[in-house]
Coordinates of C-alpha atoms in Angstrom, one line a residue:
X1 CA -24.5 5.6 13.5
X2 CA -26.4 7.6 16.1
X3 CA -26.1 10.2 18.8
X4 CA -23.6 8.2 20.9
X5 CA -20.0 9.3 20.4
X6 CA -17.9 7.4 23.0
X7 CA -14.5 6.0 22.0
X8 CA -15.9 2.4 22.1
X9 CA -18.7 3.3 19.6
X10 CA -16.3 4.4 16.8
X11 CA -14.0 1.9 15.4
X12 CA -10.5 2.6 14.0
X13 CA -10.7 2.8 10.2
X14 CA -7.0 1.9 9.6
X15 CA -4.8 -1.1 10.5
X16 CA -1.4 -1.7 12.1
X17 CA 0.9 -2.6 9.2
X18 CA 3.9 -4.9 9.1
X19 CA 7.5 -3.8 9.3
X20 CA 9.6 -6.1 7.1
X21 CA 13.3 -6.2 6.7
X22 CA 14.4 -6.5 3.0
X23 CA 17.5 -8.5 2.3
X24 CA 17.8 -7.2 -1.3
X25 CA 17.2 -3.6 -0.5
X26 CA 19.6 -3.8 2.4
X27 CA 22.3 -5.2 0.1
X28 CA 21.7 -2.5 -2.4
X29 CA 21.7 0.3 0.1
X30 CA 24.6 -0.9 2.3
X31 CA 22.6 -0.8 5.5
X32 CA 19.6 -2.6 7.0
X33 CA 16.4 -1.5 5.2
X34 CA 13.0 -2.0 6.9
X35 CA 9.8 -1.5 4.9
X36 CA 6.8 -0.1 6.7
X37 CA 4.0 -1.4 4.5
X38 CA 1.4 1.4 4.4
X39 CA 0.4 0.3 0.9
X40 CA -1.8 -2.4 2.5
X41 CA -3.9 0.0 4.4
X42 CA -7.7 -0.3 3.6
X43 CA -7.5 2.6 1.0
X44 CA -4.1 1.4 -0.4
X45 CA -2.1 4.2 1.2
X46 CA -1.0 5.8 4.5
X47 CA -3.8 8.3 4.1
X48 CA -6.1 5.8 5.9
X49 CA -4.3 6.8 9.1
X50 CA -4.5 10.6 9.0
X51 CA -7.7 11.0 7.2
X52 CA -9.2 8.1 9.1
X53 CA -8.3 9.8 12.4
X54 CA -9.8 13.1 11.3
X55 CA -13.1 11.3 10.5
X56 CA -13.0 9.4 13.8
X57 CA -12.2 12.5 15.9
X58 CA -14.9 14.4 14.1
X59 CA -17.5 11.8 15.0
X60 CA -16.4 11.7 18.6
X61 CA -16.5 15.5 19.0
X62 CA -19.5 16.5 16.8
X63 CA -22.6 17.6 18.8
X64 CA -24.9 15.8 16.3
X65 CA -22.8 13.0 14.8
X66 CA -25.8 11.4 13.1
X67 CA -26.0 14.4 10.8
X68 CA -22.4 14.2 9.5
X69 CA -21.6 14.1 5.8
X70 CA -17.9 14.1 5.0
X71 CA -16.6 16.3 2.2
X72 CA -13.1 15.8 0.8
X73 CA -11.1 17.6 -1.9
X74 CA -8.4 15.5 -3.4
X75 CA -6.8 14.4 -6.6
X76 CA -6.6 10.9 -5.5
X77 CA -5.4 9.1 -2.3
X78 CA -6.9 11.4 0.3
X79 CA -10.3 11.3 -1.3
X80 CA -10.2 7.5 -1.6
X81 CA -9.1 7.3 2.1
X82 CA -12.0 9.6 3.1
X83 CA -14.6 7.5 1.3
X84 CA -13.1 4.2 2.4
X85 CA -13.1 5.3 6.1
X86 CA -16.5 7.0 5.9
X87 CA -18.1 3.9 4.4
X88 CA -16.6 1.6 7.0
X89 CA -17.9 3.9 9.7
X90 CA -21.4 4.2 8.2
X91 CA -21.3 7.8 7.0
X92 CA -21.9 9.4 3.6
X93 CA -19.1 11.2 1.8
X94 CA -18.6 13.4 -1.2
X95 CA -15.3 14.1 -3.0
X96 CA -14.4 16.9 -5.3
X97 CA -11.5 16.1 -7.7
X98 CA -9.8 18.3 -10.3
X99 CA -10.3 17.6 -14.0
X100 CA -6.9 16.1 -14.2
X101 CA -7.8 13.1 -11.9
X102 CA -7.5 9.8 -13.8
X103 CA -10.7 7.9 -14.6
X104 CA -9.2 4.9 -12.8
X105 CA -9.1 6.8 -9.5
X106 CA -12.5 8.3 -10.0
X107 CA -13.9 4.8 -10.5
X108 CA -12.1 3.6 -7.3
X109 CA -13.6 6.4 -5.3
X110 CA -17.1 5.6 -6.5
X111 CA -16.6 1.9 -5.9
X112 CA -15.5 2.6 -2.3
X113 CA -18.9 4.1 -1.6
X114 CA -18.9 7.8 -2.4
X115 CA -22.3 9.5 -2.4
X116 CA -20.9 11.8 -5.2
X117 CA -17.7 12.4 -7.0
X118 CA -17.6 15.9 -8.6
X119 CA -14.9 17.1 -11.0
X120 CA -14.0 20.8 -11.0
X121 CA -11.0 22.9 -11.7
X122 CA -7.6 22.4 -13.2
X123 CA -5.8 21.5 -9.9
X124 CA -6.5 20.5 -6.3
X125 CA -6.5 24.2 -5.4
X126 CA -9.5 25.0 -7.5
X127 CA -11.3 21.8 -6.5
X128 CA -10.8 22.6 -2.8
X129 CA -12.0 26.2 -3.2
X130 CA -15.1 24.9 -5.0
X131 CA -15.8 22.4 -2.2
X132 CA -15.5 25.0 0.6
X133 CA -17.2 28.0 -1.1
X134 CA -19.9 26.3 -3.2
X135 CA -20.8 23.0 -1.6
X136 CA -20.0 23.2 2.1
X137 CA -21.1 26.9 2.4
X138 CA -24.6 25.9 1.2
X139 CA -25.0 22.8 3.3
X140 CA -27.3 23.5 6.2
X141 CA -25.9 21.1 8.8
X142 CA -23.6 18.1 9.3
X143 CA -21.0 19.0 6.6
X144 CA -17.5 18.2 7.7
X145 CA -14.5 19.4 5.7
X146 CA -11.8 16.8 5.2
X147 CA -8.5 18.4 4.1
X148 CA -5.9 16.1 2.5
X149 CA -2.9 16.9 4.7
X150 CA -3.1 20.1 6.7
X151 CA -4.8 19.3 10.1
X152 CA -3.4 18.3 13.5
X153 CA -5.7 15.2 13.6
X154 CA -4.2 14.1 10.3
X155 CA -0.7 14.5 11.7
X156 CA -1.7 12.6 14.8
X157 CA -3.1 9.7 12.8
X158 CA 0.1 9.5 10.7
X159 CA 2.2 9.6 13.9
X160 CA 1.1 6.2 14.8
X161 CA 3.5 4.8 12.2
X162 CA 6.4 5.7 14.6
X163 CA 4.5 4.1 17.6
X164 CA 4.3 0.8 15.6
X165 CA 7.9 1.0 14.5
X166 CA 9.0 1.4 18.1
X167 CA 7.2 -1.9 18.9
X168 CA 8.2 -3.8 15.8
X169 CA 11.8 -2.9 15.2
X170 CA 14.2 -5.5 16.8
X171 CA 16.1 -4.3 19.8
X172 CA 15.2 -1.0 21.4
X173 CA 12.9 -0.1 18.5
X174 CA 14.8 3.0 17.6
X175 CA 15.8 3.4 13.9
X176 CA 18.8 5.4 12.8
X177 CA 16.7 7.1 10.1
X178 CA 13.3 7.2 8.5
X179 CA 12.5 8.0 4.9
X180 CA 9.2 9.4 3.6
X181 CA 7.8 11.1 0.6
X182 CA 6.5 14.6 0.9
X183 CA 3.6 16.1 -1.0
X184 CA 1.6 18.5 1.2
X185 CA 3.5 17.4 4.2
X186 CA 1.0 15.4 6.3
X187 CA 3.0 12.2 6.4
X188 CA 6.2 14.0 7.3
X189 CA 4.5 16.1 10.0
X190 CA 3.1 12.9 11.5
X191 CA 6.4 11.1 11.4
X192 CA 8.1 14.0 13.3
X193 CA 5.2 14.1 15.8
X194 CA 5.7 10.4 16.4
X195 CA 9.5 10.8 16.8
X196 CA 9.0 13.6 19.3
X197 CA 6.6 11.6 21.3
X198 CA 9.1 8.7 21.5
X199 CA 11.8 11.1 22.6
X200 CA 13.7 10.6 19.3
X201 CA 12.8 13.9 17.6
X202 CA 16.3 15.3 17.6
X203 CA 18.5 12.3 16.9
X204 CA 16.7 10.1 14.4
X205 CA 17.5 11.4 10.9
X206 CA 14.4 12.1 8.7
X207 CA 14.9 12.1 4.9
X208 CA 12.1 13.7 2.9
X209 CA 11.8 12.8 -0.8
X210 CA 10.1 14.8 -3.6
X211 CA 10.2 14.5 -7.3
X212 CA 11.5 17.3 -9.6
X213 CA 8.5 19.3 -10.6
X214 CA 6.7 18.7 -7.3
X215 CA 9.4 19.8 -4.9
X216 CA 7.5 22.4 -2.9
X217 CA 9.4 21.7 0.4
X218 CA 12.8 21.6 -1.2
X219 CA 12.1 24.9 -3.1
X220 CA 11.0 26.5 0.2
X221 CA 14.2 25.4 1.9
X222 CA 16.3 26.8 -0.9
X223 CA 14.4 30.1 -0.8
X224 CA 14.5 30.3 3.0
X225 CA 10.7 30.8 3.1
X226 CA 7.6 28.8 2.2
X227 CA 7.0 29.2 -1.5
X228 CA 4.3 28.1 -4.0
X229 CA 5.3 26.3 -7.1
X230 CA 3.9 27.9 -10.3
X231 CA 2.7 24.4 -11.4
X232 CA 3.2 20.7 -10.7
X233 CA 4.9 18.9 -13.6
X234 CA 5.7 15.4 -12.3
X235 CA 4.4 11.9 -12.8
X236 CA 4.1 11.6 -9.0
X237 CA 0.7 13.2 -8.9
X238 CA 0.2 12.2 -5.3
X239 CA 3.0 14.6 -4.4
X240 CA 1.3 17.4 -6.3
X241 CA 0.8 20.1 -3.7
X242 CA 2.1 23.4 -4.9
X243 CA 2.6 24.6 -1.3
X244 CA 3.7 22.5 1.6
X245 CA 1.8 23.0 4.8
X246 CA 3.2 25.3 7.5
X247 CA 3.7 22.5 10.0
X248 CA 5.9 20.6 7.5
X249 CA 7.9 23.7 6.8
X250 CA 8.5 24.2 10.5
X251 CA 9.6 20.6 10.9
X252 CA 12.0 20.8 8.0
X253 CA 14.1 23.5 9.9
X254 CA 15.5 20.8 12.2
X255 CA 19.1 19.8 11.8
X256 CA 18.4 16.1 11.4
X257 CA 16.1 16.6 8.4
X258 CA 17.4 16.1 4.9
X259 CA 15.4 17.1 1.8
X260 CA 16.1 15.1 -1.3
X261 CA 14.8 15.6 -4.9
X262 CA 14.8 12.8 -7.4
X263 CA 13.8 12.9 -11.1
X264 CA 10.7 11.3 -12.5
X265 CA 13.0 8.7 -14.1
X266 CA 14.5 7.8 -10.7
X267 CA 11.0 7.5 -9.2
X268 CA 9.8 5.3 -12.0
X269 CA 12.9 3.1 -11.7
X270 CA 12.2 2.9 -7.9
X271 CA 8.8 1.5 -8.7
X272 CA 10.2 -1.1 -11.0
X273 CA 13.0 -2.1 -8.7
X274 CA 10.6 -2.6 -5.7
X275 CA 8.4 -4.8 -7.9
X276 CA 11.4 -6.8 -8.9
X277 CA 13.0 -7.1 -5.5
X278 CA 9.9 -7.3 -3.2
X279 CA 7.0 -8.1 -5.6
X280 CA 5.2 -4.9 -4.6
X281 CA 3.4 -2.5 -6.9
X282 CA 3.7 1.1 -5.8
X283 CA 3.0 4.4 -7.4
X284 CA 5.7 7.0 -8.4
X285 CA 5.3 9.0 -5.1
X286 CA 6.5 5.9 -3.3
X287 CA 9.0 4.9 -5.9
X288 CA 10.7 8.2 -5.3
X289 CA 11.6 7.1 -1.7
X290 CA 12.4 3.6 -2.8
X291 CA 14.9 5.0 -5.3
X292 CA 17.2 6.1 -2.5
X293 CA 18.0 2.4 -1.8
X294 CA 19.8 2.0 -5.1
X295 CA 22.9 3.3 -6.8
X296 CA 24.4 4.6 -3.5
X297 CA 21.9 7.5 -3.1
X298 CA 21.1 6.8 0.5
X299 CA 24.7 6.8 1.5
X300 CA 25.3 10.1 -0.2
X301 CA 22.4 11.6 1.8
X302 CA 23.5 10.0 5.1
X303 CA 27.2 9.2 4.8
X304 CA 27.4 8.0 8.4
X305 CA 25.2 4.9 7.8
X306 CA 27.0 1.6 8.2
X307 CA 26.1 -2.1 7.5
X308 CA 24.2 -2.4 10.8
X309 CA 22.4 1.0 10.6
X310 CA 18.6 0.6 10.6
X311 CA 16.6 2.7 8.1
X312 CA 12.8 2.6 8.0
X313 CA 11.3 3.3 4.5
X314 CA 7.6 4.3 4.6
X315 CA 6.0 2.4 1.7
X316 CA 3.4 5.1 1.4
X317 CA 1.0 3.6 -1.2
X318 CA 0.0 2.0 -4.5
X319 CA -3.7 2.6 -5.1
X320 CA -3.3 3.9 -8.7
X321 CA -0.6 1.7 -10.1
X322 CA -0.9 -1.3 -12.4
X323 CA 1.3 -3.6 -14.4
X324 CA 0.5 -1.5 -17.4
X325 CA 1.8 1.6 -15.5
X326 CA 5.1 -0.2 -14.7
X327 CA 5.4 -1.3 -18.3
X328 CA 5.0 2.3 -19.5
X329 CA 7.7 3.4 -17.0
X330 CA 10.1 0.7 -18.2
X331 CA 9.7 1.8 -21.9
X332 CA 9.7 5.5 -21.2
X333 CA 12.4 5.9 -18.6
X334 CA 14.9 3.1 -18.9
X335 CA 17.0 4.9 -21.5
X336 CA 16.8 8.2 -19.6
X337 CA 17.8 6.5 -16.4
X338 CA 20.9 4.9 -18.0
X339 CA 22.0 8.4 -18.9
X340 CA 21.2 9.8 -15.5
X341 CA 23.2 7.0 -13.8
X342 CA 26.3 8.6 -15.2
X343 CA 25.4 11.9 -13.4
X344 CA 25.4 13.0 -9.8
X345 CA 22.0 11.5 -8.9
X346 CA 19.6 12.9 -6.3
X347 CA 19.8 16.5 -5.2
X348 CA 20.1 17.0 -1.4
X349 CA 19.3 19.9 0.7
X350 CA 18.4 20.4 4.4
X351 CA 19.2 22.1 7.6
X352 CA 21.8 19.6 8.8

């Protein structure tokens, strides 16, 4: 760490992740399913890309990079990504989390090297306001604000997923569709940015997935304007943004974007199914996307898919999941899912 800020002086705090075709998920979905394994990023989620890029660009452009202290507001994955990246780059970091943040996540953030972890407010909104108005406003120099999803550098970092898919996918590298979870919209915005850069922005379908009780994008599409949920009431706490960012809202207007909402039970069963079929532990936000591979859901969303169609599922993360979590899901949601299986399944909305 010093005054130099050339590209070669600042390493990349994320990794290129594998793209793996899944025989079992392909059989279940009726098309070729490729898993983009963002769950093996240094922080355990795709957040290492976007947040890591924001940190890196901040260092490269700051007039006095040696004074930087990164400050993040997050209920979980973004804060962990900030601290993980900051520590690897040799910079201090502070995270403000809401009171609802699980002790397991707070301990992970501290273990990753945070200078301080402060709890404040009932939700991320209050934690973020406290960080900006009480902590950053009083810091004399070097304080850099790290938002969890709403920044062009974050979208740019996440867009690298598509660049890698283009190199890794057999043949011409172009998928028929990509599926990603949506919370605040940083991952979705990055995927669209990457597709546009590849020249695929209008013809590769993008399926956005949210859970009931955290469906800020889907609610906005239904209302015809960006709306704020009164509260978040889903087990997929990583999707817990009451308002989706403006950029994601704009991207969702495209005709090749489909918005899907699944229940907590479906998301939980998606976690269990992925553990069974691919031996991976992921959190409910990721299980929501994985759930589309089962019980004919993906074909209902995209009826044109055939046996040779190629769909990339972004396995977004699993930093706060354990075997105990999956056991709880199995006991709590198995009976409910059996009843849901007799219903209509996931709700679909979109511009196309």
